[in-house]
Amino acid sequence: MQFGIRTLDEAELRGKTVLCRVDMNQPVDRAAGTLKSINRIRACVPTIRELCERGAKVVLLAHQGSDIEYKNFYSTEPHAKVLSELLGCEVQWIDDVCGPAAREKIKALHDGEILLLDNVRYVSEEQTLFEMKLRLTHEQQAKTLLVEKLAPLADMYVCDAFAAAHRDQPSLCGFEQVLPSYMGRLFEKEFCTVSRVMEQPDRPCVFVLGGAKISDAFLMMETVLGKGVADQVLTGGLVGNIFLAALGKQIGQGSLDFIYRSNYGEYIEKAEALYRRYGEKITLPCDLAWVTDGVRHEAELGDVPAEIAAIDIGEKTAEVYRTAILQAKTVFVNGPMGVFEQAPSEFGTRAVWQALAQTEGFTVLGGGDSITATEKYELTDKMGYICTGGGALIRFLSGEELPVIKALRHGASLCGK
């Protein structure tokens, strides 16, 4: 039992039919019918392999497609092929989710066999629009078609989809109401890792917050500063620019225009309030960089030209951040320092990421851009832990109780009954 949730160590699996919800949502090359990345599929392998080797009849549920809904939905057939290669054994697949064909296929499984069902979002109650408009309770979710059709065929439910733990949908929160429930190995690792950061971080604990997802950064700052989790917050990217604007610093008209054009003006006032309360813990850039005609330029605050658009921290800031990271015992990172995709504006991100690779502190990275930067600089093996979750991670670090966490704790009470 970890944080009120059962682990696979407590489960008797041999001969049991296990419904296992995973998150294998990956970018798809529709023309070729292949996946552009398999990182999330690879992360699911340890749990699936353990269920298989311990003699369970494994039924995998997964979604494929973003919040734009049906336009981005896609079959999970390519995922089954990738899983088969990674596991070294056949992963069966069926183009059905909970209809008669899927149910018959589940009933026919033998111990150790694996079946991946088609995209759960082909079922209406699994769509985000359904979730946001109807707002079903977990008890109501247990009475939806998906749960009522599949739960009677299963002995237990395992959730290994921490990346989707902020979702409130039947495949994630409904089965726990009627089946003994456990978290998978990936879920356990990610949940326990971020819980450690929030509850008992080794100190000093430094948060590095950058990128362009402003709402995420401000949600986290309110919590980690208010609860005393973070000893220092290093700001970069749009986050840093907004704080500098809030303090009346010159960041260039191009930078200000981008903030207001992106409807982020409200965060200037929020940044001012945060800095007024926690300014001694918030570190801002002392110099900025911009690019003209492909050439990088830098200036300290006070000497920044009035017309520029800042797209990176400067070298002096990067050195300050590097020192703080190397001295930290725990570092959480979400978002790059600038437009790292382009050579003239990647210096700050590259310098910070190299410090993350060198520090002896425990590093935790989250967010798509953070992972992309880590892969670009080939530093994946140098990081302490890389979370697959994006929205779930942010909401967890903002102090919100995630729907799936709540559901799994309820499902734990059904174990042994």
mmCIF file with all atom_site columns, N, CA, C and O in Angstrom, residues 25-36 64-66 68-75 78 119 122:
data_model
loop_
_atom_site.group_PDB
_atom_site.id
_atom_site.type_symbol
_atom_site.label_atom_id
_atom_site.label_alt_id
_atom_site.label_comp_id
_atom_site.label_asym_id
_atom_site.label_entity_id
_atom_site.label_seq_id
_atom_site.pdbx_PDB_ins_code
_atom_site.Cartn_x
_atom_site.Cartn_y
_atom_site.Cartn_z
_atom_site.occupancy
_atom_site.B_iso_or_equiv
_atom_site.pdbx_formal_charge
_atom_site.auth_seq_id
_atom_site.auth_comp_id
_atom_site.auth_asym_id
_atom_site.auth_atom_id
_atom_site.pdbx_PDB_model_num
ATOM 1   N N  . ASN A 1 25  ? -0.927  7.201  -25.623 1.00 0.00 ? 25  ASN A N  1
ATOM 2   C CA . ASN A 1 25  ? -1.299  8.233  -26.593 1.00 0.00 ? 25  ASN A CA 1
ATOM 3   C C  . ASN A 1 25  ? -0.037  8.826  -27.214 1.00 0.00 ? 25  ASN A C  1
ATOM 4   O O  . ASN A 1 25  ? 0.773   9.443  -26.522 1.00 0.00 ? 25  ASN A O  1
ATOM 5   N N  . GLN A 1 26  ? 0.144   8.630  -28.512 1.00 0.00 ? 26  GLN A N  1
ATOM 6   C CA . GLN A 1 26  ? 1.362   9.053  -29.196 1.00 0.00 ? 26  GLN A CA 1
ATOM 7   C C  . GLN A 1 26  ? 1.025   9.801  -30.485 1.00 0.00 ? 26  GLN A C  1
ATOM 8   O O  . GLN A 1 26  ? -0.044  9.589  -31.068 1.00 0.00 ? 26  GLN A O  1
ATOM 9   N N  . PRO A 1 27  ? 1.900   10.684 -30.950 1.00 0.00 ? 27  PRO A N  1
ATOM 10  C CA . PRO A 1 27  ? 1.657   11.323 -32.253 1.00 0.00 ? 27  PRO A CA 1
ATOM 11  C C  . PRO A 1 27  ? 1.661   10.288 -33.370 1.00 0.00 ? 27  PRO A C  1
ATOM 12  O O  . PRO A 1 27  ? 2.458   9.349  -33.350 1.00 0.00 ? 27  PRO A O  1
ATOM 13  N N  . VAL A 1 28  ? 0.747   10.455 -34.328 1.00 0.00 ? 28  VAL A N  1
ATOM 14  C CA . VAL A 1 28  ? 0.546   9.453  -35.376 1.00 0.00 ? 28  VAL A CA 1
ATOM 15  C C  . VAL A 1 28  ? 0.873   10.028 -36.753 1.00 0.00 ? 28  VAL A C  1
ATOM 16  O O  . VAL A 1 28  ? 0.525   11.169 -37.069 1.00 0.00 ? 28  VAL A O  1
ATOM 17  N N  . ASP A 1 29  ? 1.558   9.225  -37.554 1.00 0.00 ? 29  ASP A N  1
ATOM 18  C CA . ASP A 1 29  ? 1.741   9.526  -38.971 1.00 0.00 ? 29  ASP A CA 1
ATOM 19  C C  . ASP A 1 29  ? 0.597   8.846  -39.703 1.00 0.00 ? 29  ASP A C  1
ATOM 20  O O  . ASP A 1 29  ? 0.640   7.652  -40.000 1.00 0.00 ? 29  ASP A O  1
ATOM 21  N N  . ARG A 1 30  ? -0.457  9.588  -40.002 1.00 0.00 ? 30  ARG A N  1
ATOM 22  C CA . ARG A 1 30  ? -1.662  8.991  -40.567 1.00 0.00 ? 30  ARG A CA 1
ATOM 23  C C  . ARG A 1 30  ? -1.426  8.446  -41.969 1.00 0.00 ? 30  ARG A C  1
ATOM 24  O O  . ARG A 1 30  ? -2.019  7.440  -42.361 1.00 0.00 ? 30  ARG A O  1
ATOM 25  N N  . ALA A 1 31  ? -0.577  9.106  -42.722 1.00 0.00 ? 31  ALA A N  1
ATOM 26  C CA . ALA A 1 31  ? -0.324  8.651  -44.085 1.00 0.00 ? 31  ALA A CA 1
ATOM 27  C C  . ALA A 1 31  ? 0.334   7.271  -44.093 1.00 0.00 ? 31  ALA A C  1
ATOM 28  O O  . ALA A 1 31  ? 0.005   6.414  -44.910 1.00 0.00 ? 31  ALA A O  1
ATOM 29  N N  . ALA A 1 32  ? 1.263   7.062  -43.156 1.00 0.00 ? 32  ALA A N  1
ATOM 30  C CA . ALA A 1 32  ? 1.977   5.785  -43.099 1.00 0.00 ? 32  ALA A CA 1
ATOM 31  C C  . ALA A 1 32  ? 1.307   4.783  -42.170 1.00 0.00 ? 32  ALA A C  1
ATOM 32  O O  . ALA A 1 32  ? 1.621   3.591  -42.198 1.00 0.00 ? 32  ALA A O  1
ATOM 33  N N  . GLY A 1 33  ? 0.369   5.254  -41.344 1.00 0.00 ? 33  GLY A N  1
ATOM 34  C CA . GLY A 1 33  ? -0.289  4.367  -40.388 1.00 0.00 ? 33  GLY A CA 1
ATOM 35  C C  . GLY A 1 33  ? 0.639   3.907  -39.280 1.00 0.00 ? 33  GLY A C  1
ATOM 36  O O  . GLY A 1 33  ? 0.472   2.806  -38.741 1.00 0.00 ? 33  GLY A O  1
ATOM 37  N N  . THR A 1 34  ? 1.610   4.754  -38.924 1.00 0.00 ? 34  THR A N  1
ATOM 38  C CA . THR A 1 34  ? 2.592   4.406  -37.902 1.00 0.00 ? 34  THR A CA 1
ATOM 39  C C  . THR A 1 34  ? 2.650   5.484  -36.829 1.00 0.00 ? 34  THR A C  1
ATOM 40  O O  . THR A 1 34  ? 2.100   6.575  -36.985 1.00 0.00 ? 34  THR A O  1
ATOM 41  N N  . LEU A 1 35  ? 3.357   5.185  -35.742 1.00 0.00 ? 35  LEU A N  1
ATOM 42  C CA . LEU A 1 35  ? 3.507   6.122  -34.633 1.00 0.00 ? 35  LEU A CA 1
ATOM 43  C C  . LEU A 1 35  ? 4.821   6.885  -34.771 1.00 0.00 ? 35  LEU A C  1
ATOM 44  O O  . LEU A 1 35  ? 5.853   6.314  -35.113 1.00 0.00 ? 35  LEU A O  1
ATOM 45  N N  . LYS A 1 36  ? 4.779   8.175  -34.498 1.00 0.00 ? 36  LYS A N  1
ATOM 46  C CA . LYS A 1 36  ? 5.986   9.000  -34.605 1.00 0.00 ? 36  LYS A CA 1
ATOM 47  C C  . LYS A 1 36  ? 6.890   8.845  -33.396 1.00 0.00 ? 36  LYS A C  1
ATOM 48  O O  . LYS A 1 36  ? 8.075   9.177  -33.445 1.00 0.00 ? 36  LYS A O  1
ATOM 49  N N  . GLN A 1 64  ? -6.364  7.085  -27.867 1.00 0.00 ? 64  GLN A N  1
ATOM 50  C CA . GLN A 1 64  ? -5.452  7.670  -28.842 1.00 0.00 ? 64  GLN A CA 1
ATOM 51  C C  . GLN A 1 64  ? -6.149  8.860  -29.480 1.00 0.00 ? 64  GLN A C  1
ATOM 52  O O  . GLN A 1 64  ? -7.142  8.721  -30.166 1.00 0.00 ? 64  GLN A O  1
ATOM 53  N N  . GLY A 1 65  ? -5.627  10.035 -29.218 1.00 0.00 ? 65  GLY A N  1
ATOM 54  C CA . GLY A 1 65  ? -6.232  11.241 -29.766 1.00 0.00 ? 65  GLY A CA 1
ATOM 55  C C  . GLY A 1 65  ? -6.322  12.324 -28.724 1.00 0.00 ? 65  GLY A C  1
ATOM 56  O O  . GLY A 1 65  ? -6.487  12.053 -27.536 1.00 0.00 ? 65  GLY A O  1
ATOM 57  N N  . SER A 1 66  ? -6.219  13.572 -29.156 1.00 0.00 ? 66  SER A N  1
ATOM 58  C CA . SER A 1 66  ? -6.173  14.699 -28.231 1.00 0.00 ? 66  SER A CA 1
ATOM 59  C C  . SER A 1 66  ? -7.560  15.258 -27.954 1.00 0.00 ? 66  SER A C  1
ATOM 60  O O  . SER A 1 66  ? -8.574  14.731 -28.401 1.00 0.00 ? 66  SER A O  1
ATOM 61  N N  . ILE A 1 68  ? -9.101  17.649 -29.150 1.00 0.00 ? 68  ILE A N  1
ATOM 62  C CA . ILE A 1 68  ? -9.875  18.164 -30.282 1.00 0.00 ? 68  ILE A CA 1
ATOM 63  C C  . ILE A 1 68  ? -10.974 17.161 -30.635 1.00 0.00 ? 68  ILE A C  1
ATOM 64  O O  . ILE A 1 68  ? -11.832 17.404 -31.445 1.00 0.00 ? 68  ILE A O  1
ATOM 65  N N  . GLU A 1 69  ? -10.942 16.042 -29.956 1.00 0.00 ? 69  GLU A N  1
ATOM 66  C CA . GLU A 1 69  ? -11.939 14.985 -30.087 1.00 0.00 ? 69  GLU A CA 1
ATOM 67  C C  . GLU A 1 69  ? -11.802 14.208 -31.388 1.00 0.00 ? 69  GLU A C  1
ATOM 68  O O  . GLU A 1 69  ? -10.696 13.918 -31.801 1.00 0.00 ? 69  GLU A O  1
ATOM 69  N N  . TYR A 1 70  ? -12.919 13.921 -32.047 1.00 0.00 ? 70  TYR A N  1
ATOM 70  C CA . TYR A 1 70  ? -12.938 12.885 -33.079 1.00 0.00 ? 70  TYR A CA 1
ATOM 71  C C  . TYR A 1 70  ? -11.966 13.135 -34.214 1.00 0.00 ? 70  TYR A C  1
ATOM 72  O O  . TYR A 1 70  ? -11.493 12.204 -34.857 1.00 0.00 ? 70  TYR A O  1
ATOM 73  N N  . LYS A 1 71  ? -11.623 14.374 -34.512 1.00 0.00 ? 71  LYS A N  1
ATOM 74  C CA . LYS A 1 71  ? -10.714 14.644 -35.624 1.00 0.00 ? 71  LYS A CA 1
ATOM 75  C C  . LYS A 1 71  ? -9.336  14.055 -35.377 1.00 0.00 ? 71  LYS A C  1
ATOM 76  O O  . LYS A 1 71  ? -8.592  13.795 -36.316 1.00 0.00 ? 71  LYS A O  1
ATOM 77  N N  . ASN A 1 72  ? -8.989  13.862 -34.124 1.00 0.00 ? 72  ASN A N  1
ATOM 78  C CA . ASN A 1 72  ? -7.665  13.331 -33.796 1.00 0.00 ? 72  ASN A CA 1
ATOM 79  C C  . ASN A 1 72  ? -7.701  11.880 -33.331 1.00 0.00 ? 72  ASN A C  1
ATOM 80  O O  . ASN A 1 72  ? -6.666  11.326 -32.985 1.00 0.00 ? 72  ASN A O  1
ATOM 81  N N  . PHE A 1 73  ? -8.874  11.269 -33.286 1.00 0.00 ? 73  PHE A N  1
ATOM 82  C CA . PHE A 1 73  ? -8.951  9.878  -32.857 1.00 0.00 ? 73  PHE A CA 1
ATOM 83  C C  . PHE A 1 73  ? -8.281  8.969  -33.879 1.00 0.00 ? 73  PHE A C  1
ATOM 84  O O  . PHE A 1 73  ? -8.292  9.234  -35.080 1.00 0.00 ? 73  PHE A O  1
ATOM 85  N N  . TYR A 1 74  ? -7.715  7.879  -33.399 1.00 0.00 ? 74  TYR A N  1
ATOM 86  C CA . TYR A 1 74  ? -7.039  6.926  -34.277 1.00 0.00 ? 74  TYR A CA 1
ATOM 87  C C  . TYR A 1 74  ? -7.053  5.561  -33.611 1.00 0.00 ? 74  TYR A C  1
ATOM 88  O O  . TYR A 1 74  ? -7.098  5.445  -32.389 1.00 0.00 ? 74  TYR A O  1
ATOM 89  N N  . SER A 1 75  ? -6.979  4.539  -34.412 1.00 0.00 ? 75  SER A N  1
ATOM 90  C CA . SER A 1 75  ? -6.993  3.171  -33.906 1.00 0.00 ? 75  SER A CA 1
ATOM 91  C C  . SER A 1 75  ? -5.755  2.869  -33.063 1.00 0.00 ? 75  SER A C  1
ATOM 92  O O  . SER A 1 75  ? -4.690  3.471  -33.246 1.00 0.00 ? 75  SER A O  1
ATOM 93  N N  . PRO A 1 78  ? -1.679  0.145  -34.382 1.00 0.00 ? 78  PRO A N  1
ATOM 94  C CA . PRO A 1 78  ? -0.220  0.286  -34.434 1.00 0.00 ? 78  PRO A CA 1
ATOM 95  C C  . PRO A 1 78  ? 0.443   0.062  -33.078 1.00 0.00 ? 78  PRO A C  1
ATOM 96  O O  . PRO A 1 78  ? 1.579   -0.420 -33.002 1.00 0.00 ? 78  PRO A O  1
ATOM 97  N N  . ASN A 1 119 ? -9.376  1.957  -29.456 1.00 0.00 ? 119 ASN A N  1
ATOM 98  C CA . ASN A 1 119 ? -9.404  3.255  -28.799 1.00 0.00 ? 119 ASN A CA 1
ATOM 99  C C  . ASN A 1 119 ? -10.666 3.445  -27.953 1.00 0.00 ? 119 ASN A C  1
ATOM 100 O O  . ASN A 1 119 ? -11.781 3.465  -28.475 1.00 0.00 ? 119 ASN A O  1
ATOM 101 N N  . TYR A 1 122 ? -13.586 5.838  -28.786 1.00 0.00 ? 122 TYR A N  1
ATOM 102 C CA . TYR A 1 122 ? -14.655 5.534  -29.725 1.00 0.00 ? 122 TYR A CA 1
ATOM 103 C C  . TYR A 1 122 ? -15.975 5.338  -28.988 1.00 0.00 ? 122 TYR A C  1
ATOM 104 O O  . TYR A 1 122 ? -17.038 5.299  -29.598 1.00 0.00 ? 122 TYR A O  1
#
